[in-house]
Short mmCIF file of C-alpha atoms in Angstrom, two decimals:
data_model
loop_
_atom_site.label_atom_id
_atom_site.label_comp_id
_atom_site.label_asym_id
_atom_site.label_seq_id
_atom_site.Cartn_x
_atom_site.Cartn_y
_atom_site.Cartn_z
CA UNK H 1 61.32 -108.73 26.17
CA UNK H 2 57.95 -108.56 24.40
CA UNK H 3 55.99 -105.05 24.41
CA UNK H 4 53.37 -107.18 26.88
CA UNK H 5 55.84 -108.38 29.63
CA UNK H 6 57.19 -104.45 29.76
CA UNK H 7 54.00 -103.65 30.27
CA UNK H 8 53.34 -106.24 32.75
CA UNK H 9 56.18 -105.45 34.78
CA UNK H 10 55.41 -101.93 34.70
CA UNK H 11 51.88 -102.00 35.92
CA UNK H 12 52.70 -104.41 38.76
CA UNK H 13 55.48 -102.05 39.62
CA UNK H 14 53.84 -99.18 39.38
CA UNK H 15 51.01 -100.54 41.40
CA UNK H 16 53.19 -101.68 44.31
CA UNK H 17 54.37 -98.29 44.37
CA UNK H 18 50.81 -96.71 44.32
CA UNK H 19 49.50 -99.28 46.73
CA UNK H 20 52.64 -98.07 49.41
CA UNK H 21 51.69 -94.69 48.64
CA UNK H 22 48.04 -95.05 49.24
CA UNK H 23 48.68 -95.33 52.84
CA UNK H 24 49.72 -91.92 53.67
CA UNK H 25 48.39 -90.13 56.13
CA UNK H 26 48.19 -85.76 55.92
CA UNK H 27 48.18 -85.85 60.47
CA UNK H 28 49.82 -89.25 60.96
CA UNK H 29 52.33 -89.48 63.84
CA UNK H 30 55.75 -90.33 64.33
CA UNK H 31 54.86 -93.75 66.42
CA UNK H 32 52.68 -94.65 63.16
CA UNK H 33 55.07 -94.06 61.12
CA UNK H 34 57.68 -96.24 62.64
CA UNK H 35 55.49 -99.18 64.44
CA UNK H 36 52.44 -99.04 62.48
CA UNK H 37 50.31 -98.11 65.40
CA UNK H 38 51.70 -101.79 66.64
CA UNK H 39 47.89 -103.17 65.02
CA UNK H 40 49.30 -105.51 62.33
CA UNK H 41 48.55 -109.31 62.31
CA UNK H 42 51.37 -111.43 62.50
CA UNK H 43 50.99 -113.02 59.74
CA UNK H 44 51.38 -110.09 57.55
CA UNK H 45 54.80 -108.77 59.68
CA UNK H 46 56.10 -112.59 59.08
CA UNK H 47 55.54 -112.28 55.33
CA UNK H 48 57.18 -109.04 55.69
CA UNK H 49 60.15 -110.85 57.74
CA UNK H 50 60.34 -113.27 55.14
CA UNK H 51 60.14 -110.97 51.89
CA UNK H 52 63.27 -108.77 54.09
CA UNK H 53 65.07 -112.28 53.35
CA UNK H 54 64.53 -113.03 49.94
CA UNK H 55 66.03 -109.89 47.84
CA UNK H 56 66.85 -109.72 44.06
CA UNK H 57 70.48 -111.25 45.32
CA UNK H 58 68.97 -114.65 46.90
CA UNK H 59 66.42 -114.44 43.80
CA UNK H 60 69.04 -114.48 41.47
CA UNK H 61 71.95 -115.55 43.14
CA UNK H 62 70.41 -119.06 44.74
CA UNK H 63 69.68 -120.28 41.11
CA UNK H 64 72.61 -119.07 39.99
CA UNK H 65 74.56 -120.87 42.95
CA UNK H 66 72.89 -124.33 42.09
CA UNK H 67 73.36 -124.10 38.40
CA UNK H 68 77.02 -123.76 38.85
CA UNK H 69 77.78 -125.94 41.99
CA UNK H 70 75.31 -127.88 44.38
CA UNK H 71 73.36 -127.09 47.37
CA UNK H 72 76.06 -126.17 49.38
CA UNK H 73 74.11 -122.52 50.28
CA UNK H 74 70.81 -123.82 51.52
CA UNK H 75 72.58 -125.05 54.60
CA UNK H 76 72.23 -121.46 55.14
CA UNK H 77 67.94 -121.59 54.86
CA UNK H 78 68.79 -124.38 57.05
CA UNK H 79 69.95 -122.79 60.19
CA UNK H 80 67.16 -120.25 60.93
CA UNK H 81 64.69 -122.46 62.69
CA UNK H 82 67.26 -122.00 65.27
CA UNK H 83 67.84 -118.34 65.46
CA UNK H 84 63.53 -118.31 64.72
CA UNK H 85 63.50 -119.82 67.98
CA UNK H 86 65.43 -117.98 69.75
CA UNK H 87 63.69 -114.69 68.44
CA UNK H 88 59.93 -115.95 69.63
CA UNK H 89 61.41 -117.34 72.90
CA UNK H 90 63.79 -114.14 74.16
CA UNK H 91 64.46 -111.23 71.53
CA UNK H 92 60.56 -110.51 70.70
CA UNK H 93 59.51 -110.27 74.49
CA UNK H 94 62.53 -108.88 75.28
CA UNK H 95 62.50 -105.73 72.78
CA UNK H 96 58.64 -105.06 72.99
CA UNK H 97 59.09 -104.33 77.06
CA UNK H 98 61.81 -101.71 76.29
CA UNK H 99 60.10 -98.02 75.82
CA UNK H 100 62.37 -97.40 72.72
CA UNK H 101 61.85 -98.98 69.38
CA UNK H 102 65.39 -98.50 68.58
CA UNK H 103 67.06 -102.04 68.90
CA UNK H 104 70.19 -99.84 70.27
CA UNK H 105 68.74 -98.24 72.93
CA UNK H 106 69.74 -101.17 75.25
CA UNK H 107 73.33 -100.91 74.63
CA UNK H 108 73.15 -97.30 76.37
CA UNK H 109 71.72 -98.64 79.66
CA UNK H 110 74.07 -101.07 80.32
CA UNK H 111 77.46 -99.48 78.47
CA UNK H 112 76.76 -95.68 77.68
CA UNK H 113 76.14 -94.07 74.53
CA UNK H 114 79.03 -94.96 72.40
CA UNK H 115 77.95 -98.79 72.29
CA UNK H 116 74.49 -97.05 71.23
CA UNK H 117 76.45 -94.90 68.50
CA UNK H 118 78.46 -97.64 67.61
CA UNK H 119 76.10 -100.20 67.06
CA UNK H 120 73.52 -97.85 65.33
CA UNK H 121 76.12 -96.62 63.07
CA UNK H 122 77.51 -99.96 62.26
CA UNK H 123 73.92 -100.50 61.41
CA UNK H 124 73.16 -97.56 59.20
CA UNK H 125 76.53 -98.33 57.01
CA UNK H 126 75.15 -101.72 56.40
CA UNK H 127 72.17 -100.51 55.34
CA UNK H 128 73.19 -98.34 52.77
CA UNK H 129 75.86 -100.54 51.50
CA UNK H 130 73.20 -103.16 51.01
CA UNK H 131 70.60 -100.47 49.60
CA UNK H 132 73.39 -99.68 47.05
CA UNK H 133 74.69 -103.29 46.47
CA UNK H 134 70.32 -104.00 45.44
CA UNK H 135 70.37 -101.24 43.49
CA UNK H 136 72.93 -101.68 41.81
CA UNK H 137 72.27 -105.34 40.82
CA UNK H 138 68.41 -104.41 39.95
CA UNK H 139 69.76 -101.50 37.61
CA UNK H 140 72.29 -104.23 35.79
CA UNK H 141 69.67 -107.07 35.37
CA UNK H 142 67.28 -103.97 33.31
CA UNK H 143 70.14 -102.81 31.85
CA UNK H 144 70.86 -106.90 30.64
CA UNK H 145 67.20 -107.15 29.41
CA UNK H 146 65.84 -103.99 28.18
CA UNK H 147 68.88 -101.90 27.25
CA UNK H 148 67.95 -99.31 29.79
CA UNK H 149 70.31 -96.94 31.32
CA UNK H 150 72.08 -98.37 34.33
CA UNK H 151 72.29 -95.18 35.91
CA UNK H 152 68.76 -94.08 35.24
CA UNK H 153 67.60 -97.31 36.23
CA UNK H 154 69.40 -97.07 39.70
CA UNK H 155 67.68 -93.12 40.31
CA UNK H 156 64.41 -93.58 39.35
CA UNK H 157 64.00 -97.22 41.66
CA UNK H 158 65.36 -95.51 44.13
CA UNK H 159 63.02 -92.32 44.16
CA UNK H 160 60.19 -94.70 43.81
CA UNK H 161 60.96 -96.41 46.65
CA UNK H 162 61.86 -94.15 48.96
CA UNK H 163 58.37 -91.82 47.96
CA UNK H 164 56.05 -94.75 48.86
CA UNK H 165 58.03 -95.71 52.25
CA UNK H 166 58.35 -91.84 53.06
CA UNK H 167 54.84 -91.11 52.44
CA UNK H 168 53.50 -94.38 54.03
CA UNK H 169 56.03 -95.43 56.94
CA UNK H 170 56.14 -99.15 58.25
CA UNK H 171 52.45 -99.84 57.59
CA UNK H 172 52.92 -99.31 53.83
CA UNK H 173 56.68 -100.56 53.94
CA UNK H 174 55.52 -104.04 55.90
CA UNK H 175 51.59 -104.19 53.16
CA UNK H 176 53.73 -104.07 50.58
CA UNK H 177 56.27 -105.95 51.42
CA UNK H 178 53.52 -109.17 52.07
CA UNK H 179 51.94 -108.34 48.22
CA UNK H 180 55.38 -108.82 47.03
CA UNK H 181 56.04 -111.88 48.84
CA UNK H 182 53.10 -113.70 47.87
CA UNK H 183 53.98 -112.57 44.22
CA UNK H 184 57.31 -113.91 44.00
CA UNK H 185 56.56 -117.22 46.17
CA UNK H 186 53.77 -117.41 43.13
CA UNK H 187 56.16 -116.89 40.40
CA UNK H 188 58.90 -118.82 41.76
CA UNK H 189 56.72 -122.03 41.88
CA UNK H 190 56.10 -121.35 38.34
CA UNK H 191 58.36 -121.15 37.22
CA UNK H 192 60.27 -124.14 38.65
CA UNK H 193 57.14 -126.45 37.78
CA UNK H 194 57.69 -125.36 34.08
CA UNK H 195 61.42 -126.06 34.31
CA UNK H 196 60.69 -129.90 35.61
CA UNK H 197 57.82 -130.52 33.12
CA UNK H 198 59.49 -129.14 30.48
CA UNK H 199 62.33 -131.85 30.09
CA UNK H 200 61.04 -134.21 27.69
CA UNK H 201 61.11 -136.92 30.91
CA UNK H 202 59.78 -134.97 32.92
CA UNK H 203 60.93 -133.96 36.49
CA UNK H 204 62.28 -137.58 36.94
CA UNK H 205 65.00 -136.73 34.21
CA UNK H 206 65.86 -133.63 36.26
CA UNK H 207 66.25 -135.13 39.33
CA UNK H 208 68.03 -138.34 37.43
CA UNK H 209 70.67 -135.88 36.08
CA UNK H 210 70.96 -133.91 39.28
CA UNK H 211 71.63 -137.37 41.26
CA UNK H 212 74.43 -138.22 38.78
CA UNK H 213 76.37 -135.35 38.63
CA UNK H 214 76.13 -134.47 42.09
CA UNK H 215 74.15 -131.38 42.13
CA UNK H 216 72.46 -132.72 45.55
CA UNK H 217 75.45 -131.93 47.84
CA UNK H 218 75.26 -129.96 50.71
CA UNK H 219 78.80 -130.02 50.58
CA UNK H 220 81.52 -131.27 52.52
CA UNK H 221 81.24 -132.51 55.93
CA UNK H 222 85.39 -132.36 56.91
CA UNK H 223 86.83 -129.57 59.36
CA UNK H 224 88.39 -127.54 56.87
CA UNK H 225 87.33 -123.23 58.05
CA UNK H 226 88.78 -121.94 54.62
CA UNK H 227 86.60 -123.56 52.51
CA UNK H 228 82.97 -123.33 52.36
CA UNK H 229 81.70 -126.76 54.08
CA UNK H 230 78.66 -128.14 55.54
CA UNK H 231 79.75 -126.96 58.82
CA UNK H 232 81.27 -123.17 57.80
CA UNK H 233 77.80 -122.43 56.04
CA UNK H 234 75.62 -123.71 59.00
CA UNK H 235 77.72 -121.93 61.66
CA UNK H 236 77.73 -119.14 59.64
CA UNK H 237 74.07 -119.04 59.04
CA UNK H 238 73.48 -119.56 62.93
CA UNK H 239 75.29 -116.08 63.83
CA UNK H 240 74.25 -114.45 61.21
CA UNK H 241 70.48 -115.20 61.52
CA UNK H 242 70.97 -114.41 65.03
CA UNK H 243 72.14 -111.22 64.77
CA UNK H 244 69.34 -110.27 62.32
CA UNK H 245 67.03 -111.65 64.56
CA UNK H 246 68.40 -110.37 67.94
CA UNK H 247 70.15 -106.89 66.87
CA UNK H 248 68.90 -105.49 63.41
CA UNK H 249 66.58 -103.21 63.34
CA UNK H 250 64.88 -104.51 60.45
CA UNK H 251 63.37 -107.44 62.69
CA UNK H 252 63.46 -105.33 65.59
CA UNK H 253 60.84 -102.59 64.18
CA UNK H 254 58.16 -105.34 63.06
CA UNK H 255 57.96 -106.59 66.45
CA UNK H 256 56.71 -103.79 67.73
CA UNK H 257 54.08 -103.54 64.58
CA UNK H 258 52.42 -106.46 65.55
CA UNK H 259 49.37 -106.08 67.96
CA UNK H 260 50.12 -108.07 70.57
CA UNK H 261 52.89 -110.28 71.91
CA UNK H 262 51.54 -113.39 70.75
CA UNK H 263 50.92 -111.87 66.97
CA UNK H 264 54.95 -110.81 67.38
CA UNK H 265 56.27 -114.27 68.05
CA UNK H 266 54.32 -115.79 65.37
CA UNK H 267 55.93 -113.58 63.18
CA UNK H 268 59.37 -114.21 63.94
CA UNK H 269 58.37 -117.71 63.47
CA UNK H 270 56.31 -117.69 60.35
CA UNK H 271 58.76 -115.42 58.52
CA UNK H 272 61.63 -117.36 58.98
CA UNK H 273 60.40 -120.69 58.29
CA UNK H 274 58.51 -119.75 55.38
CA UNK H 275 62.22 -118.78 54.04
CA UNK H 276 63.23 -122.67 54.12
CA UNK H 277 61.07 -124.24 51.49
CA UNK H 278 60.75 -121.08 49.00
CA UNK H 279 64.76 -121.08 49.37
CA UNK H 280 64.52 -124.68 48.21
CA UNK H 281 62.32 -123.92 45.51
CA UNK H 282 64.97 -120.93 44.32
CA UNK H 283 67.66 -124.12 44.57
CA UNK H 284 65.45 -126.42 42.40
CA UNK H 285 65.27 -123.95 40.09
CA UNK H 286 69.00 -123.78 39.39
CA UNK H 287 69.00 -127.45 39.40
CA UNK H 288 66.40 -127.28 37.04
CA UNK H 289 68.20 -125.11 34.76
CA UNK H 290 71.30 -127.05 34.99
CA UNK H 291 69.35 -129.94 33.47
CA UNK H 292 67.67 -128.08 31.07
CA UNK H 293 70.67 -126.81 29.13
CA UNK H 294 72.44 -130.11 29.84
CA UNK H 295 69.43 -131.64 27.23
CA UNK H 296 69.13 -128.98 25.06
CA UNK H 297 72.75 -127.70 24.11
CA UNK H 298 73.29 -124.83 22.44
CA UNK H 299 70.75 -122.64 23.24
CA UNK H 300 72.92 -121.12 26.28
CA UNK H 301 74.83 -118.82 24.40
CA UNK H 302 78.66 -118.55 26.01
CA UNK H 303 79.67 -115.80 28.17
CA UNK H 304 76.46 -116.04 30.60
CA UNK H 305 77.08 -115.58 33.74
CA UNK H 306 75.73 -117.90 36.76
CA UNK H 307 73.89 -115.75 38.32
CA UNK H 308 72.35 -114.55 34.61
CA UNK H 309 71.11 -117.81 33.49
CA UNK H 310 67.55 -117.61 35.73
CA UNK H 311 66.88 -114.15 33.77
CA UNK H 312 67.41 -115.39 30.61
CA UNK H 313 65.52 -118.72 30.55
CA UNK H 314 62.63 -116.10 31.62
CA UNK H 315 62.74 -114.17 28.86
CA UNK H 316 63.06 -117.02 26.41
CA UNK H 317 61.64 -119.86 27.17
CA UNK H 318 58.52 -118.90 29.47
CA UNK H 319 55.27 -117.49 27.57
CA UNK H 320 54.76 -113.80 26.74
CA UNK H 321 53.11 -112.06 30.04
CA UNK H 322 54.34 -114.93 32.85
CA UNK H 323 58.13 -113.10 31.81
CA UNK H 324 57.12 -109.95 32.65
CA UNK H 325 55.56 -111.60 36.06
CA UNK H 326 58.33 -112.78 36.78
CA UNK H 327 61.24 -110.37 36.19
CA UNK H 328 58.60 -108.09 37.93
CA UNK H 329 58.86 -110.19 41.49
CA UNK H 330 62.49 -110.58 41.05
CA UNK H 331 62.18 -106.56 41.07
CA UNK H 332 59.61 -106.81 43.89
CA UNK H 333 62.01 -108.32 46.14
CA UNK H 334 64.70 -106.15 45.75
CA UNK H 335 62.24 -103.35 46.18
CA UNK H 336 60.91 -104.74 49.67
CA UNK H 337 64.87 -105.14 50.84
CA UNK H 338 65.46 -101.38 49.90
CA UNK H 339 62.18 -100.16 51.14
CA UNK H 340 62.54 -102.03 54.98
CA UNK H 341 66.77 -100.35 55.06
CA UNK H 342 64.87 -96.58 54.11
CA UNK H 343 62.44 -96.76 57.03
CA UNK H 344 64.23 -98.53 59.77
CA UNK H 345 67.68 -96.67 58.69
CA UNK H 346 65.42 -93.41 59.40
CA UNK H 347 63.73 -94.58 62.56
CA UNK H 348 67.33 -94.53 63.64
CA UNK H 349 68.51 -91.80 62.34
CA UNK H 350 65.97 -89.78 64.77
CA UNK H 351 65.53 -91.95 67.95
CA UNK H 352 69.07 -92.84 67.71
CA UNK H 353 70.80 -89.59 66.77
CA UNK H 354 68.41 -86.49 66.74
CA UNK H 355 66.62 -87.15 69.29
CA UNK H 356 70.00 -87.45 71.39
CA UNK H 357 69.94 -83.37 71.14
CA UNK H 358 66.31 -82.57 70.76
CA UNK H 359 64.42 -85.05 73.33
CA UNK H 360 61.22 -82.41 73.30
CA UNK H 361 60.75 -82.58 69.75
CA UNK H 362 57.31 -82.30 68.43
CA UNK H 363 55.27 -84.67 66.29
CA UNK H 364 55.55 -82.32 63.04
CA UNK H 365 59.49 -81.90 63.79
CA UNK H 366 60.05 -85.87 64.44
CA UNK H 367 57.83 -86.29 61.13
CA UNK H 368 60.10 -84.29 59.25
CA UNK H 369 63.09 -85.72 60.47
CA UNK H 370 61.72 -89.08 59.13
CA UNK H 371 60.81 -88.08 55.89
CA UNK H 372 64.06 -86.25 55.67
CA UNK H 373 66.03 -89.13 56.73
CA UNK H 374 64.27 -91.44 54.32
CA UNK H 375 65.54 -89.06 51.16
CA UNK H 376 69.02 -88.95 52.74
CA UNK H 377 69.40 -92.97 52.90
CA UNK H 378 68.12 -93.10 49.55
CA UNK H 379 70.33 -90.24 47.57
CA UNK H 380 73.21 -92.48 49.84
CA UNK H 381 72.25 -95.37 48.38
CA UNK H 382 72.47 -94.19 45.17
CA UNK H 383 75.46 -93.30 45.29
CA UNK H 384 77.29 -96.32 46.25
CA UNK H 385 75.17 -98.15 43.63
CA UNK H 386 77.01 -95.56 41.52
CA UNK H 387 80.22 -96.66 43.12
CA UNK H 388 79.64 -100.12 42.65
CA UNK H 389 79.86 -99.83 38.93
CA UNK H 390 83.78 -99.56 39.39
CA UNK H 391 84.05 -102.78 41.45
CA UNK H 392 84.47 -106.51 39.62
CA UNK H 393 82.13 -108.19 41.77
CA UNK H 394 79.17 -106.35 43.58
CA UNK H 395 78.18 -109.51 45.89
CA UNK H 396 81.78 -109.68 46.74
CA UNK H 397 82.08 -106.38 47.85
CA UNK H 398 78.71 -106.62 49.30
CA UNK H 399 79.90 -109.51 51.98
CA UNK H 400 83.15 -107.40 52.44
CA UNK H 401 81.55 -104.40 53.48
CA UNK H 402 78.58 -106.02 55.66
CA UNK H 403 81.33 -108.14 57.86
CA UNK H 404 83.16 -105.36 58.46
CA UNK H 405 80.29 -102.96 59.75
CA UNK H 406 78.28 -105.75 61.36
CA UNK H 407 80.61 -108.44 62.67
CA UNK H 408 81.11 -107.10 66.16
CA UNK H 409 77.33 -106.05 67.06
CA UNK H 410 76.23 -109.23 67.81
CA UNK H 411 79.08 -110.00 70.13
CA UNK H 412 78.21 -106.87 72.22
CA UNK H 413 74.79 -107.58 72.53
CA UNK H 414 75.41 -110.76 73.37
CA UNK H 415 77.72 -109.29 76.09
CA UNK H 416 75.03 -106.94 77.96
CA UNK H 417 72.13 -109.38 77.55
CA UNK H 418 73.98 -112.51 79.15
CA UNK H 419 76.62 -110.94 81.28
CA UNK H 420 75.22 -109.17 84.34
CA UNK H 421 78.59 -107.95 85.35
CA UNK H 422 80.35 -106.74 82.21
CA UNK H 423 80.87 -102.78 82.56
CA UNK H 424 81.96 -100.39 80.00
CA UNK H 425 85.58 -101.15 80.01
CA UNK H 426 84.88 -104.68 79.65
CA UNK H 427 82.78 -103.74 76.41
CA UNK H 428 85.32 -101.42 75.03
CA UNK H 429 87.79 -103.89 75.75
CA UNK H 430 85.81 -106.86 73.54
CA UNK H 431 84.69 -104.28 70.61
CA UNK H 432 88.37 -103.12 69.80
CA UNK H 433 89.51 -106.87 69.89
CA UNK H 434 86.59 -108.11 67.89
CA UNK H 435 86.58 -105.18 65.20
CA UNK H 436 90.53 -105.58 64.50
CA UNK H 437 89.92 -109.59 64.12
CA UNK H 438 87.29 -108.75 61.90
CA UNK H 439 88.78 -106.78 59.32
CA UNK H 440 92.30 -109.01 59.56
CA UNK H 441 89.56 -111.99 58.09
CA UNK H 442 88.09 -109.99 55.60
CA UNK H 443 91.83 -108.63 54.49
CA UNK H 444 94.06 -111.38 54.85
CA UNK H 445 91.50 -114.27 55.24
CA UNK H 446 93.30 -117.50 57.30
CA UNK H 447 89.97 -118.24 57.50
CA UNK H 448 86.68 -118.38 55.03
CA UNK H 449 85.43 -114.82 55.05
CA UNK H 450 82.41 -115.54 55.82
CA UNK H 451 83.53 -116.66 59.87
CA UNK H 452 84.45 -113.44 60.24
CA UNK H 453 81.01 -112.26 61.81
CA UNK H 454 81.43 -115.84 63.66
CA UNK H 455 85.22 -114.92 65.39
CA UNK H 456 84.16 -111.79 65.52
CA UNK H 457 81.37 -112.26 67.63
CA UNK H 458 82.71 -115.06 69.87
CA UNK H 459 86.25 -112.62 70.69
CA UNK H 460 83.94 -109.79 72.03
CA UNK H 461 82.03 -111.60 74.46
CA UNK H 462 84.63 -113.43 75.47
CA UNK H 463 87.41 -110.89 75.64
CA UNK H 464 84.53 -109.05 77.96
CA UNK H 465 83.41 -111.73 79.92
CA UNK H 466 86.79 -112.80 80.70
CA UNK H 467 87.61 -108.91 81.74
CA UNK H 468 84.26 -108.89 83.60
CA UNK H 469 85.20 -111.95 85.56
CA UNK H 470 88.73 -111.98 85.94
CA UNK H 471 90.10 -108.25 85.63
CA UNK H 472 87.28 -106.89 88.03
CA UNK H 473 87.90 -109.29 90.59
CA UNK H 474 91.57 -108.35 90.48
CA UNK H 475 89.99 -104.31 90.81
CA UNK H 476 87.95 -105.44 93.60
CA UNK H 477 91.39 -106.86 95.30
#
């Protein structure tokens, strides 16, 4: 990279980091700190929704995707006007009429605190995988370019992020996270419209090569569940975007940041539709690339990896100062994924778990707790980013390690939001069937890994309903 683009991408960086920082207040509260004094316009919380979406792996990994195959993976983008539905219709009035802004604290009414503990926990292990997993990727992608030190790389974004969202809470978190968005929406549509009018016919010859050798497809439409269809992506995409809508505390918090009810459901709308054409956009620009280096031969040098071919085309073929833009919002996005699984990790951490043992605590205590919390997710992070180092593929051990912790919390939810009668047997009974389905997918997979959070879900509402239904009645007899 050119001395200019390292500058570049340091100012902008530096200045998201100042900007977060910039919010801190020396007597702010604990409520501010976690729901932004709920006086955010929902515009802003949807950009936040959607810039929680898009992190360095989807900025990397959808180009990389298209370069190498089709657009099999945007069936994904595809499926969350439903679960954006779904949010604005049921989850967002839902969760802003409960007194807790903990997404958990419904679980405990209707099952006790272990579903509370459980879910939270599955929660908090997700998080920090996924903190690590970004980390870990931003550090190698620095490391690719510049030469840096992977390990320095991985401790200094790390403290960086975690000082602006510790000083700031959700108001800087949720600001910065709609800077960042704009940026890389900005630089994304740059970049692709270079990519098409850079073929010497123009974007026709892109989309003529593209047509030809099939780079189109949204994949197969058959039955097959161990390979990754039309069908197997779109299901997959449904449950998944519903849980993140319905259960993760991510989405949860920003509903409660926006100002009214009305602000909140345009939100969960805005965000998540925003995510279909700027996921498009990160597909065109694979196909773009894969048409690029189909014309000019050569220049690819061998040994690049998929999900490595976005980075380098930025560094050298777009003009000195747009690279450095642009490497800078793939780093913005990873930054706003990290920052959002710091502050809503912590908001759990104390109305979750501390607060469990010290319900009188004062505004000074709960503020430390926070700030505390938001170091302790962070050092965690870094060192499973440290651990990831050791594994062959990060985004493979990503998916491992998030359908484990999160494939059965949908399912339960599910369980005490629709079923009236399920009880806390019923619940038990459901969790321990879904959770040992679960981790049979993701270690001997009869099916495509990425159903497990789909099985998973379906066996613990079932396996509870059925109990609620059936085995009570038999009680009752």
């Amino acid at each position: 990279m050119h001395i200019i683009d390292i500058i570049v991408f340091l100012l902008f960086t530096g200045g998201v980091v100042a900007f977060g920082c910039s919010f801190f207040k020396k007597k702010g509260t604990s409520e501010e700190f976690t729901s932004a004094g709920r006086s955010l316009p929902g515009w802003v919380v949807g950009m936040s929704i959607f810039a929680t979406y898009v992190s360095s792996i989807s900025y990397l990994g959808y180009p990389g995707k298209a370069f190498s195959g089709d657009w099999n993976a945007f069936v994904f983008s595809l499926s969350i006007p439903i679960a954006s539905y779904f949010a604005a219709r049921y989850f967002v009035p839902f969760y802003r009429s409960q007194d807790s802004i903990s997404a958990y604290s419904f679980l405990e009414n209707r099952f006790g605190p272990w579903a509370r503990i459980y879910a939270s926990s599955c929660y908090l292990l997700t998080q920090i995988a996924r903190t690590g997993s970004i980390l870990y990727l931003l550090a190698l992608l620095m490391n690719v370019l510049l030469g840096w030190h992977i390990q320095t790389i991985i401790v200094v974004t790390s403290v960086a992020i975690v000082l602006y969202s510790m000083l700031g809470g959700m108001k800087a978190v949720i600001w910065t996270e709609a800077i960042q968005g704009i940026i890389l929406i900005g630089g994304a549509l740059v970049c692709m419209f270079i990519l098409l009018f850079d073929m010497p016919g123009g974007p026709v010859q892109t989309f003529s090569i593209a047509m030809e050798d099939g780079k189109f497809s949204l994949g197969s439409f058959g039955s097959s569940l161990s390979e990754s269809t039309f069908w197997v992506c779109l299901i997959y995409g449904i449950f998944t975007n519903l849980q993140n809508y319905g259960i993760d505390q991510s989405y949860v918090q920003r509903y409660h940041t926006a100002k009214n009810e009305k602000e909140a459901k345009f939100s969960a709308l805005f965000g998540g539709y925003l995510f279909i054409p700027v996921s498009a956009v990160f597909f065109m620009i694979g196909t773009g690339l894969y048409a690029f280096y189909k014309v000019h031969p050569g220049i690819l040098p061998d040994g690049v990896g998929a999900d490595y071919v976005f980075p380098f085309f930025i560094v050298n073929e777009l003009p000195v100062g747009l690279t450095g833009l642009l490497i800078a919002s793939i780093f913005a996005a990873g930054m706003s994924t990290i920052a959002t699984s710091v502050t809503s990790s912590s908001t759990i951490i104390l109305t979750d778990y501390y607060q469990r043992f010290r319900k009188h605590a004062g505004n000074r205590e709960r503020m430390l707790v926070l700030k505390l919390s938001s170091v302790g997710v962070g050092v965690a992070g870094i060192l499973v980013a440290f651990a990831f180092m050791s594994v062959q593929s990060a985004l493979d051990a990503w998916w491992a390690l998030a359908s484990i912790f999160s494939g059965g919390m949908l399912g339960l939810f599910l369980l005490g939001y629709i079923s009236k009668k399920a009880r806390n047997f019923d619940a038990v009974l459901g969790v321990v069937c879904g959770v040992i389905l679960v981790c049979w997918i993701v270690i001997s997979p009869f099916v495509h890994a990425n159903l497990a959070i789909v099985f998973g879900t379906l066996l613990i509402f079932l396996v509870g309903f059925l109990s609620a239904n059936l085995l009570n009645k038999r009680r009752c007899k």
